[in-house]
Amino acid sequence: MAPHLTGTATASVAYAAAMPQGSTPQRIEIPTPDDWHVHLRDGEMLDAVVGYTARRFRTAMVMPNLVPPITSSAAAAAYLDRITTAAAGVETTTDGFDPWIVWYCSPDIDTTDLVEAHGAGTARTVKYYPAGATTNSEAGGTGLSAFVDLFEVMAEHGIRLLVHAESTRPEVDIFDREEAFLVDELAPLCAQIPELAVTVEHVSTAAGISFVHDHPQCAATITPHHLARDRGDLLASGLKPDLYCKPVINSPADRDALVAAATSGDPAFCLGTDSAPHPTSAKYGPTAKAGVFNAAYGLEVVADVFARHDAVDQLAAFVSSNGCAIYGVEPPMGRLVLEHEAVDVELATHLTTATGDDVVLFGTEEASRWTVTNV
Ligand code: DOR
Ligand code: ZN
């Protein structure tokens, strides 16, 4: 089913003035990007969101935190089928749309089933969630050390481990959770199994960037919202549930470290949007669900960051070639053009699912300054 786009207009011309004075419109041509971390959900939400990803990206590393989570070849194949069906009517990039199914790290995983599914293409990677750290992490683990046997098998068969790096120790401050997890849990695991390839997902701190620099077996994804916002945006002018995600958006210094890593061309870092839709009914209640829905405009947000940091020449590495090298996929055939100029059309600010749930689209401000075309 085609995605159902609705929305009210935003003041695109006013936003466009936010670029530096005197800067001239820029045209950036990049290979078709991949999204190495995305939540597509299921059912009506899947129908509503899949088109945003399939129209822009070739590969989508699809997170497994469904209820129940993906822990078997049967569940993985059925989910891949549902995603493919939902995306069937979408006009994709010239490279097509290739959803990758991730398994949820759980004692329920049968290693023989995992290895066979890896060979069959229905278990690309395995994702570890600390129990209680984020949305649908109830089935997660209470420590990486409990899964060493599984990780040994994964290392032997070249199956990469994706990690949600947040300590859930209650005494650890919310803004220090990433560093605590990396020091307490991931560092010992890396030392124990140096052959295990690991991706630190949605790295959010300077400490996380340093950790990746210091551990050659690790790569990291970085999100548009962690690159473009800091905790002042989340908290300073009224609490913004639409910016609440896990790990939380951190300090300006942390954001600057992420931008420096992303714009450096360092092959260890690639784009993973962590696009995570939640209906406004779950965002604006007494407790907000964690997640930012950025599949619609995340690429514009990233391009805007790179342009503001005079690094558009590194955009292709971050959104395309670095991820291809990390995940061992061929470079894409297609190209995508981003032009920096005020968008003279009304931009949707939210989507509405078939059952009437609204989801806010992140990045309308940046999207008003860019046009994107597949070529
Ligand atoms: O903000 C987040 N939302 N972080 C996660 O790790 C999960 C995600 C979701 O599934 O909503
Ligand atoms: Zn995620």
mmCIF file of C-alpha atoms and ligand atoms in Angstrom:
data_model
loop_
_atom_site.group_PDB
_atom_site.id
_atom_site.type_symbol
_atom_site.label_atom_id
_atom_site.label_comp_id
_atom_site.label_asym_id
_atom_site.label_seq_id
_atom_site.Cartn_x
_atom_site.Cartn_y
_atom_site.Cartn_z
ATOM 1 C CA MET A 1 0.000 0.000 0.000
ATOM 2 C CA ALA A 2 1.367 3.427 -0.848
ATOM 3 C CA PRO A 3 2.192 5.608 2.140
ATOM 4 C CA HIS A 4 -0.563 7.929 3.173
ATOM 5 C CA LEU A 5 0.837 11.443 3.319
ATOM 6 C CA THR A 6 -1.148 14.197 4.874
ATOM 7 C CA GLY A 7 -0.136 17.358 6.595
ATOM 8 C CA THR A 8 -0.407 21.029 7.000
ATOM 9 C CA ALA A 9 1.922 23.517 5.403
ATOM 10 C CA THR A 10 5.012 24.864 7.109
ATOM 11 C CA ALA A 11 6.552 28.289 6.586
ATOM 12 C CA SER A 12 9.222 27.144 4.182
ATOM 13 C CA VAL A 13 10.424 30.568 3.080
ATOM 14 C CA ALA A 14 11.020 31.762 6.620
ATOM 15 C CA TYR A 15 13.048 28.640 7.401
ATOM 16 C CA ALA A 16 15.192 29.062 4.304
ATOM 17 C CA ALA A 17 16.720 32.260 5.711
ATOM 18 C CA ALA A 18 18.515 30.170 8.340
ATOM 19 C CA MET A 19 21.439 29.250 6.043
ATOM 20 C CA PRO A 20 24.600 31.369 6.304
ATOM 21 C CA GLN A 21 24.406 34.786 4.693
ATOM 22 C CA GLY A 22 25.937 34.924 1.240
ATOM 23 C CA SER A 23 26.079 31.158 0.792
ATOM 24 C CA THR A 24 25.177 30.144 -2.721
ATOM 25 C CA PRO A 25 22.852 27.256 -3.522
ATOM 26 C CA GLN A 26 24.766 24.026 -3.667
ATOM 27 C CA ARG A 27 24.151 20.941 -5.741
ATOM 28 C CA ILE A 28 25.352 17.689 -4.217
ATOM 29 C CA GLU A 29 25.251 14.469 -6.227
ATOM 30 C CA ILE A 30 25.690 11.285 -4.233
ATOM 31 C CA PRO A 31 25.263 7.556 -4.821
ATOM 32 C CA THR A 32 21.941 6.139 -3.616
ATOM 33 C CA PRO A 33 22.197 6.142 0.185
ATOM 34 C CA ASP A 34 21.623 3.200 2.513
ATOM 35 C CA ASP A 35 19.964 3.397 5.913
ATOM 36 C CA TRP A 36 21.825 1.112 8.290
ATOM 37 C CA HIS A 37 19.324 1.436 11.166
ATOM 38 C CA VAL A 38 15.582 1.909 10.793
ATOM 39 C CA HIS A 39 12.370 0.877 12.548
ATOM 40 C CA LEU A 40 9.669 -0.007 10.042
ATOM 41 C CA ARG A 41 7.245 -1.484 12.616
ATOM 42 C CA ASP A 42 4.377 -3.689 11.473
ATOM 43 C CA GLY A 43 0.725 -3.591 10.381
ATOM 44 C CA GLU A 44 -0.757 -0.162 9.607
ATOM 45 C CA MET A 45 2.341 1.686 10.805
ATOM 46 C CA LEU A 46 4.520 -0.365 8.447
ATOM 47 C CA ASP A 47 2.143 0.463 5.589
ATOM 48 C CA ALA A 48 2.297 4.148 6.477
ATOM 49 C CA VAL A 49 6.088 4.510 6.865
ATOM 50 C CA VAL A 50 7.801 2.034 4.533
ATOM 51 C CA GLY A 51 7.458 4.273 1.474
ATOM 52 C CA TYR A 52 9.513 7.050 3.020
ATOM 53 C CA THR A 53 12.475 4.698 3.404
ATOM 54 C CA ALA A 54 11.985 2.741 0.164
ATOM 55 C CA ARG A 55 11.819 5.906 -1.964
ATOM 56 C CA ARG A 56 15.121 7.276 -0.637
ATOM 57 C CA PHE A 57 17.313 4.380 0.390
ATOM 58 C CA ARG A 58 18.546 1.138 -1.132
ATOM 59 C CA THR A 59 19.424 -1.060 1.865
ATOM 60 C CA ALA A 60 17.441 -0.729 5.080
ATOM 61 C CA MET A 61 18.769 -2.459 8.190
ATOM 62 C CA VAL A 62 15.379 -3.142 9.781
ATOM 63 C CA MET A 63 15.318 -3.315 13.563
ATOM 64 C CA PRO A 64 13.729 -6.386 15.182
ATOM 65 C CA ASN A 65 12.091 -4.833 18.272
ATOM 66 C CA LEU A 66 8.600 -5.971 17.403
ATOM 67 C CA VAL A 67 6.298 -7.641 19.923
ATOM 68 C CA PRO A 68 7.188 -10.503 19.922
ATOM 69 C CA PRO A 69 10.730 -9.810 18.696
ATOM 70 C CA ILE A 70 12.338 -11.486 15.675
ATOM 71 C CA THR A 71 14.276 -14.482 17.028
ATOM 72 C CA SER A 72 13.719 -17.274 14.460
ATOM 73 C CA SER A 73 13.950 -17.921 10.734
ATOM 74 C CA ALA A 74 10.174 -18.375 10.530
ATOM 75 C CA ALA A 75 9.495 -14.979 12.126
ATOM 76 C CA ALA A 76 12.230 -13.332 10.038
ATOM 77 C CA ALA A 77 10.943 -14.704 6.729
ATOM 78 C CA ALA A 78 7.362 -13.719 7.574
ATOM 79 C CA TYR A 79 8.453 -10.175 8.522
ATOM 80 C CA LEU A 80 10.501 -9.798 5.340
ATOM 81 C CA ASP A 81 7.425 -10.862 3.413
ATOM 82 C CA ARG A 82 5.244 -8.274 5.156
ATOM 83 C CA ILE A 83 7.784 -5.519 4.462
ATOM 84 C CA THR A 84 8.083 -6.494 0.808
ATOM 85 C CA THR A 85 4.301 -6.549 0.436
ATOM 86 C CA ALA A 86 3.941 -3.162 2.127
ATOM 87 C CA ALA A 87 6.611 -1.649 -0.149
ATOM 88 C CA ALA A 88 5.248 -3.200 -3.340
ATOM 89 C CA GLY A 89 3.569 -0.050 -4.678
ATOM 90 C CA VAL A 90 6.424 2.315 -3.870
ATOM 91 C CA GLU A 91 8.555 3.951 -6.549
ATOM 92 C CA THR A 92 12.001 3.036 -5.239
ATOM 93 C CA THR A 93 15.446 4.380 -6.143
ATOM 94 C CA THR A 94 16.983 2.934 -9.314
ATOM 95 C CA ASP A 95 18.809 0.506 -7.015
ATOM 96 C CA GLY A 96 15.529 -0.889 -5.703
ATOM 97 C CA PHE A 97 14.753 -1.409 -2.037
ATOM 98 C CA ASP A 98 16.530 -4.117 -0.059
ATOM 99 C CA PRO A 99 15.244 -4.616 3.502
ATOM 100 C CA TRP A 100 17.672 -6.513 5.732
ATOM 101 C CA ILE A 101 16.188 -8.513 8.557
ATOM 102 C CA VAL A 102 17.897 -8.288 11.936
ATOM 103 C CA TRP A 103 17.413 -10.774 14.751
ATOM 104 C CA TYR A 104 16.829 -9.727 18.349
ATOM 105 C CA CYS A 105 19.529 -11.039 20.676
ATOM 106 C CA SER A 106 17.695 -13.429 22.967
ATOM 107 C CA PRO A 107 18.164 -16.791 24.698
ATOM 108 C CA ASP A 108 15.422 -17.993 22.323
ATOM 109 C CA ILE A 109 17.818 -17.906 19.352
ATOM 110 C CA ASP A 110 18.792 -21.344 18.090
ATOM 111 C CA THR A 111 22.296 -20.959 16.647
ATOM 112 C CA THR A 112 21.766 -23.566 13.927
ATOM 113 C CA ASP A 113 18.627 -21.722 12.800
ATOM 114 C CA LEU A 114 20.543 -18.408 12.899
ATOM 115 C CA VAL A 115 23.476 -19.642 10.843
ATOM 116 C CA GLU A 116 21.164 -21.211 8.244
ATOM 117 C CA ALA A 117 19.077 -18.056 8.051
ATOM 118 C CA HIS A 118 22.233 -15.978 7.684
ATOM 119 C CA GLY A 119 23.152 -18.075 4.671
ATOM 120 C CA ALA A 120 19.630 -17.696 3.290
ATOM 121 C CA GLY A 121 19.624 -13.897 3.749
ATOM 122 C CA THR A 122 16.998 -13.711 6.481
ATOM 123 C CA ALA A 123 19.388 -13.054 9.387
ATOM 124 C CA ARG A 124 21.759 -10.301 8.305
ATOM 125 C CA THR A 125 22.834 -9.225 11.791
ATOM 126 C CA VAL A 126 21.824 -9.628 15.459
ATOM 127 C CA LYS A 127 20.860 -6.664 17.653
ATOM 128 C CA TYR A 128 21.471 -6.559 21.408
ATOM 129 C CA TYR A 129 19.078 -4.446 23.488
ATOM 130 C CA PRO A 130 19.709 -3.974 27.204
ATOM 131 C CA ALA A 131 16.437 -4.880 28.922
ATOM 132 C CA GLY A 132 14.524 -1.749 29.855
ATOM 133 C CA ALA A 133 16.745 0.669 27.898
ATOM 134 C CA THR A 134 14.278 1.642 25.180
ATOM 135 C CA THR A 135 11.103 0.872 23.233
ATOM 136 C CA ASN A 136 10.257 -2.831 23.198
ATOM 137 C CA SER A 137 13.417 -3.834 25.022
ATOM 138 C CA GLU A 138 11.586 -5.915 27.636
ATOM 139 C CA ALA A 139 12.870 -9.066 25.913
ATOM 140 C CA GLY A 140 16.423 -7.735 25.977
ATOM 141 C CA GLY A 141 19.466 -8.890 27.881
ATOM 142 C CA THR A 142 20.811 -8.065 31.308
ATOM 143 C CA GLY A 143 24.411 -8.190 30.110
ATOM 144 C CA LEU A 144 26.467 -9.003 27.011
ATOM 145 C CA SER A 145 28.391 -11.645 28.950
ATOM 146 C CA ALA A 146 25.336 -13.946 28.993
ATOM 147 C CA PHE A 147 25.567 -14.296 25.207
ATOM 148 C CA VAL A 148 29.237 -15.098 24.700
ATOM 149 C CA ASP A 149 28.481 -18.549 23.255
ATOM 150 C CA LEU A 150 26.136 -17.010 20.685
ATOM 151 C CA PHE A 151 28.675 -14.285 19.859
ATOM 152 C CA GLU A 152 31.406 -16.907 19.326
ATOM 153 C CA VAL A 153 29.194 -18.581 16.729
ATOM 154 C CA MET A 154 28.432 -15.211 15.121
ATOM 155 C CA ALA A 155 32.138 -14.344 14.924
ATOM 156 C CA GLU A 156 32.879 -17.709 13.345
ATOM 157 C CA HIS A 157 30.223 -17.168 10.658
ATOM 158 C CA GLY A 158 30.830 -13.472 10.042
ATOM 159 C CA ILE A 159 27.526 -12.335 11.556
ATOM 160 C CA ARG A 160 27.828 -8.785 12.850
ATOM 161 C CA LEU A 161 26.553 -7.764 16.288
ATOM 162 C CA LEU A 162 24.608 -4.496 16.517
ATOM 163 C CA VAL A 163 24.562 -2.961 19.985
ATOM 164 C CA HIS A 164 22.228 -0.531 21.710
ATOM 165 C CA ALA A 165 24.908 0.831 24.001
ATOM 166 C CA GLU A 166 23.178 2.110 27.122
ATOM 167 C CA SER A 167 23.810 1.037 30.666
ATOM 168 C CA THR A 168 20.624 0.457 32.630
ATOM 169 C CA ARG A 169 22.369 0.547 35.989
ATOM 170 C CA PRO A 170 20.070 2.876 37.971
ATOM 171 C CA GLU A 171 22.927 4.860 39.476
ATOM 172 C CA VAL A 172 24.263 5.904 36.053
ATOM 173 C CA ASP A 173 23.167 9.361 34.914
ATOM 174 C CA ILE A 174 20.997 9.300 31.786
ATOM 175 C CA PHE A 175 23.586 11.339 29.829
ATOM 176 C CA ASP A 176 26.418 8.962 30.805
ATOM 177 C CA ARG A 177 24.702 5.705 29.955
ATOM 178 C CA GLU A 178 26.434 5.165 26.633
ATOM 179 C CA GLU A 179 29.932 5.556 28.031
ATOM 180 C CA ALA A 180 29.111 3.329 31.025
ATOM 181 C CA PHE A 181 27.856 0.540 28.773
ATOM 182 C CA LEU A 182 30.875 0.766 26.490
ATOM 183 C CA VAL A 183 33.330 0.650 29.379
ATOM 184 C CA ASP A 184 31.508 -1.946 31.499
ATOM 185 C CA GLU A 185 30.255 -4.291 28.807
ATOM 186 C CA LEU A 186 31.439 -3.756 25.258
ATOM 187 C CA ALA A 187 35.138 -3.247 26.025
ATOM 188 C CA PRO A 188 35.442 -6.638 27.785
ATOM 189 C CA LEU A 189 33.496 -8.359 24.994
ATOM 190 C CA CYS A 190 35.747 -6.835 22.322
ATOM 191 C CA ALA A 191 38.792 -8.038 24.236
ATOM 192 C CA GLN A 192 37.295 -11.509 24.633
ATOM 193 C CA ILE A 193 36.195 -11.941 20.976
ATOM 194 C CA PRO A 194 38.334 -9.668 18.780
ATOM 195 C CA GLU A 195 36.994 -11.423 15.652
ATOM 196 C CA LEU A 196 33.416 -10.301 16.367
ATOM 197 C CA ALA A 197 32.405 -7.374 14.152
ATOM 198 C CA VAL A 198 30.322 -4.882 16.115
ATOM 199 C CA THR A 199 28.320 -1.794 15.239
ATOM 200 C CA VAL A 200 27.726 0.704 18.032
ATOM 201 C CA GLU A 201 24.269 1.887 17.024
ATOM 202 C CA HIS A 202 23.226 5.544 17.086
ATOM 203 C CA VAL A 203 26.457 6.621 18.773
ATOM 204 C CA SER A 204 25.564 9.744 20.722
ATOM 205 C CA THR A 205 28.589 10.945 22.676
ATOM 206 C CA ALA A 206 32.210 12.005 22.307
ATOM 207 C CA ALA A 207 33.055 9.007 24.501
ATOM 208 C CA GLY A 208 31.326 6.729 21.987
ATOM 209 C CA ILE A 209 33.304 8.198 19.103
ATOM 210 C CA SER A 210 36.567 7.675 21.020
ATOM 211 C CA PHE A 211 35.560 4.111 21.785
ATOM 212 C CA VAL A 212 35.063 3.356 18.084
ATOM 213 C CA HIS A 213 38.396 4.978 17.241
ATOM 214 C CA ASP A 214 40.067 2.744 19.827
ATOM 215 C CA HIS A 215 38.374 -0.511 18.763
ATOM 216 C CA PRO A 216 39.065 -1.479 15.128
ATOM 217 C CA GLN A 217 36.459 -4.269 15.236
ATOM 218 C CA CYS A 218 33.774 -1.608 15.839
ATOM 219 C CA ALA A 219 31.923 0.649 13.444
ATOM 220 C CA ALA A 220 29.103 3.032 14.358
ATOM 221 C CA THR A 221 25.930 4.466 12.916
ATOM 222 C CA ILE A 222 25.017 8.101 13.550
ATOM 223 C CA THR A 223 21.490 9.536 13.274
ATOM 224 C CA PRO A 224 20.360 12.806 11.662
ATOM 225 C CA HIS A 225 18.830 14.022 14.913
ATOM 226 C CA HIS A 226 21.940 13.386 17.019
ATOM 227 C CA LEU A 227 23.984 15.279 14.387
ATOM 228 C CA ALA A 228 21.636 18.248 14.167
ATOM 229 C CA ARG A 229 20.261 18.797 17.680
ATOM 230 C CA ASP A 230 21.530 18.809 21.269
ATOM 231 C CA ARG A 231 19.885 18.466 24.660
ATOM 232 C CA GLY A 232 19.168 22.189 24.759
ATOM 233 C CA ASP A 233 16.830 21.671 21.791
ATOM 234 C CA LEU A 234 15.201 18.814 23.703
ATOM 235 C CA LEU A 235 14.825 20.556 27.049
ATOM 236 C CA ALA A 236 15.594 24.270 27.135
ATOM 237 C CA SER A 237 12.531 25.875 25.527
ATOM 238 C CA GLY A 238 9.892 23.497 26.834
ATOM 239 C CA LEU A 239 10.203 19.719 26.733
ATOM 240 C CA LYS A 240 9.990 18.443 23.135
ATOM 241 C CA PRO A 241 8.583 14.898 23.055
ATOM 242 C CA ASP A 242 9.257 14.747 19.313
ATOM 243 C CA LEU A 243 13.003 14.956 20.032
ATOM 244 C CA TYR A 244 12.934 12.360 22.796
ATOM 245 C CA CYS A 245 14.780 9.214 21.775
ATOM 246 C CA LYS A 246 17.161 6.666 23.256
ATOM 247 C CA PRO A 247 19.991 7.205 23.694
ATOM 248 C CA VAL A 248 18.926 10.746 24.552
ATOM 249 C CA ILE A 249 20.278 13.589 22.488
ATOM 250 C CA ASN A 250 23.293 14.755 24.483
ATOM 251 C CA SER A 251 25.418 17.891 24.982
ATOM 252 C CA PRO A 252 26.607 20.375 22.329
ATOM 253 C CA ALA A 253 30.146 19.024 22.773
ATOM 254 C CA ASP A 254 28.901 15.495 22.130
ATOM 255 C CA ARG A 255 27.004 16.652 19.036
ATOM 256 C CA ASP A 256 30.153 18.390 17.785
ATOM 257 C CA ALA A 257 32.136 15.156 18.212
ATOM 258 C CA LEU A 258 29.522 13.281 16.169
ATOM 259 C CA VAL A 259 29.609 15.923 13.435
ATOM 260 C CA ALA A 260 33.413 15.813 13.367
ATOM 261 C CA ALA A 261 33.375 12.017 12.975
ATOM 262 C CA ALA A 262 30.640 11.994 10.326
ATOM 263 C CA THR A 263 32.188 14.769 8.245
ATOM 264 C CA SER A 264 35.746 13.422 8.542
ATOM 265 C CA GLY A 265 35.228 10.648 6.014
ATOM 266 C CA ASP A 266 36.403 8.103 8.629
ATOM 267 C CA PRO A 267 35.197 4.762 7.198
ATOM 268 C CA ALA A 268 34.055 3.516 10.626
ATOM 269 C CA PHE A 269 31.018 5.844 10.601
ATOM 270 C CA CYS A 270 27.899 5.613 8.469
ATOM 271 C CA LEU A 271 24.325 6.837 8.408
ATOM 272 C CA GLY A 272 21.686 4.956 10.377
ATOM 273 C CA THR A 273 18.644 7.156 10.711
ATOM 274 C CA ASP A 274 17.092 5.278 13.663
ATOM 275 C CA SER A 275 13.820 6.503 12.215
ATOM 276 C CA ALA A 276 11.342 5.312 14.855
ATOM 277 C CA PRO A 277 7.688 6.288 14.395
ATOM 278 C CA HIS A 278 5.361 6.634 17.358
ATOM 279 C CA PRO A 279 1.835 8.023 17.156
ATOM 280 C CA THR A 280 1.335 11.390 18.829
ATOM 281 C CA SER A 281 -0.984 9.640 21.284
ATOM 282 C CA ALA A 282 2.100 7.814 22.604
ATOM 283 C CA LYS A 283 4.391 10.864 22.352
ATOM 284 C CA TYR A 284 2.291 13.521 24.051
ATOM 285 C CA GLY A 285 0.966 11.614 27.075
ATOM 286 C CA PRO A 286 2.333 11.705 30.616
ATOM 287 C CA THR A 287 5.279 9.591 29.441
ATOM 288 C CA ALA A 288 6.647 10.014 25.935
ATOM 289 C CA LYS A 289 7.744 6.994 23.925
ATOM 290 C CA ALA A 290 11.334 7.242 22.705
ATOM 291 C CA GLY A 291 11.837 7.663 18.975
ATOM 292 C CA VAL A 292 12.186 10.285 16.235
ATOM 293 C CA PHE A 293 10.508 9.688 12.877
ATOM 294 C CA ASN A 294 13.002 11.059 10.363
ATOM 295 C CA ALA A 295 12.631 8.789 7.319
ATOM 296 C CA ALA A 296 10.922 11.587 5.379
ATOM 297 C CA TYR A 297 13.504 14.356 5.771
ATOM 298 C CA GLY A 298 16.513 12.780 7.505
ATOM 299 C CA LEU A 299 18.673 13.023 4.414
ATOM 300 C CA GLU A 300 17.984 16.754 4.094
ATOM 301 C CA VAL A 301 18.895 17.161 7.772
ATOM 302 C CA VAL A 302 22.220 15.392 7.227
ATOM 303 C CA ALA A 303 22.959 17.365 4.040
ATOM 304 C CA ASP A 304 22.216 20.574 5.917
ATOM 305 C CA VAL A 305 24.687 19.640 8.681
ATOM 306 C CA PHE A 306 27.392 18.799 6.140
ATOM 307 C CA ALA A 307 26.753 22.031 4.210
ATOM 308 C CA ARG A 308 26.931 24.145 7.369
ATOM 309 C CA HIS A 309 30.251 22.490 8.206
ATOM 310 C CA ASP A 310 31.626 22.950 4.707
ATOM 311 C CA ALA A 311 31.906 19.191 4.261
ATOM 312 C CA VAL A 312 29.583 18.308 1.377
ATOM 313 C CA ASP A 313 32.486 16.484 -0.276
ATOM 314 C CA GLN A 314 32.281 13.892 2.545
ATOM 315 C CA LEU A 315 28.523 13.332 2.332
ATOM 316 C CA ALA A 316 28.776 10.405 -0.106
ATOM 317 C CA ALA A 317 31.191 8.598 2.205
ATOM 318 C CA PHE A 318 28.906 8.958 5.203
ATOM 319 C CA VAL A 319 25.577 8.072 3.574
ATOM 320 C CA SER A 320 26.804 5.548 1.025
ATOM 321 C CA SER A 321 30.337 4.219 0.602
ATOM 322 C CA ASN A 322 31.347 3.777 4.261
ATOM 323 C CA GLY A 323 28.315 1.581 4.939
ATOM 324 C CA CYS A 324 28.913 -0.424 1.755
ATOM 325 C CA ALA A 325 32.418 -1.230 2.973
ATOM 326 C CA ILE A 326 31.329 -2.023 6.537
ATOM 327 C CA TYR A 327 28.535 -4.344 5.394
ATOM 328 C CA GLY A 328 30.255 -5.717 2.289
ATOM 329 C CA VAL A 329 27.746 -4.635 -0.330
ATOM 330 C CA GLU A 330 28.413 -3.435 -3.862
ATOM 331 C CA PRO A 331 28.291 0.313 -4.413
ATOM 332 C CA PRO A 332 24.895 1.411 -5.741
ATOM 333 C CA MET A 333 24.242 2.228 -9.396
ATOM 334 C CA GLY A 334 21.873 5.157 -8.934
ATOM 335 C CA ARG A 335 22.513 8.730 -7.960
ATOM 336 C CA LEU A 336 20.606 11.204 -5.917
ATOM 337 C CA VAL A 337 20.841 14.970 -6.181
ATOM 338 C CA LEU A 338 20.342 17.366 -3.275
ATOM 339 C CA GLU A 339 19.989 21.011 -4.179
ATOM 340 C CA HIS A 340 20.205 23.712 -1.597
ATOM 341 C CA GLU A 341 17.404 26.068 -2.422
ATOM 342 C CA ALA A 342 14.157 27.016 -0.754
ATOM 343 C CA VAL A 343 11.452 24.475 -1.457
ATOM 344 C CA ASP A 344 8.475 26.237 -2.923
ATOM 345 C CA VAL A 345 5.941 23.570 -2.057
ATOM 346 C CA GLU A 346 4.018 22.925 1.085
ATOM 347 C CA LEU A 347 5.830 20.335 3.171
ATOM 348 C CA ALA A 348 3.879 17.800 5.160
ATOM 349 C CA THR A 349 4.551 18.045 8.881
ATOM 350 C CA HIS A 350 3.035 14.691 9.841
ATOM 351 C CA LEU A 351 1.659 11.490 8.381
ATOM 352 C CA THR A 352 -1.598 9.789 9.264
ATOM 353 C CA THR A 353 -1.916 6.008 9.333
ATOM 354 C CA ALA A 354 -4.912 4.135 7.924
ATOM 355 C CA THR A 355 -6.407 3.972 11.402
ATOM 356 C CA GLY A 356 -5.982 7.704 12.013
ATOM 357 C CA ASP A 357 -2.795 7.806 14.106
ATOM 358 C CA ASP A 358 -0.646 10.896 13.507
ATOM 359 C CA VAL A 359 3.155 10.759 13.412
ATOM 360 C CA VAL A 360 5.221 13.960 13.383
ATOM 361 C CA LEU A 361 7.892 14.215 10.657
ATOM 362 C CA PHE A 362 11.293 15.375 11.927
ATOM 363 C CA GLY A 363 13.286 17.853 9.853
ATOM 364 C CA THR A 364 10.708 20.008 8.064
ATOM 365 C CA GLU A 365 12.888 23.037 8.733
ATOM 366 C CA GLU A 366 15.914 21.572 6.956
ATOM 367 C CA ALA A 367 13.718 20.001 4.253
ATOM 368 C CA SER A 368 12.444 23.463 3.373
ATOM 369 C CA ARG A 369 15.976 24.356 2.264
ATOM 370 C CA TRP A 370 16.642 21.334 0.061
ATOM 371 C CA THR A 371 15.163 19.531 -2.905
ATOM 372 C CA VAL A 372 16.020 15.879 -3.461
ATOM 373 C CA THR A 373 15.807 14.085 -6.803
ATOM 374 C CA ASN A 374 16.701 10.563 -7.819
ATOM 375 C CA VAL A 375 18.640 10.574 -11.106
HETATM 376 O O1 DOR B 1 14.524 6.236 20.405
HETATM 377 C C1 DOR B 1 14.483 5.044 20.143
HETATM 378 N N1 DOR B 1 13.393 4.483 19.586
HETATM 379 N N2 DOR B 1 15.551 4.286 20.412
HETATM 380 C C2 DOR B 1 15.513 2.960 20.290
HETATM 381 O O2 DOR B 1 16.483 2.328 20.585
HETATM 382 C C3 DOR B 1 14.274 2.280 19.861
HETATM 383 C C4 DOR B 1 13.418 3.169 19.089
HETATM 384 C C5 DOR B 1 12.009 2.629 18.890
HETATM 385 O O3 DOR B 1 11.864 1.466 18.567
HETATM 386 O O4 DOR B 1 11.055 3.410 19.036
HETATM 387 ZN ZN ZN B 2 16.705 2.070 16.805
#
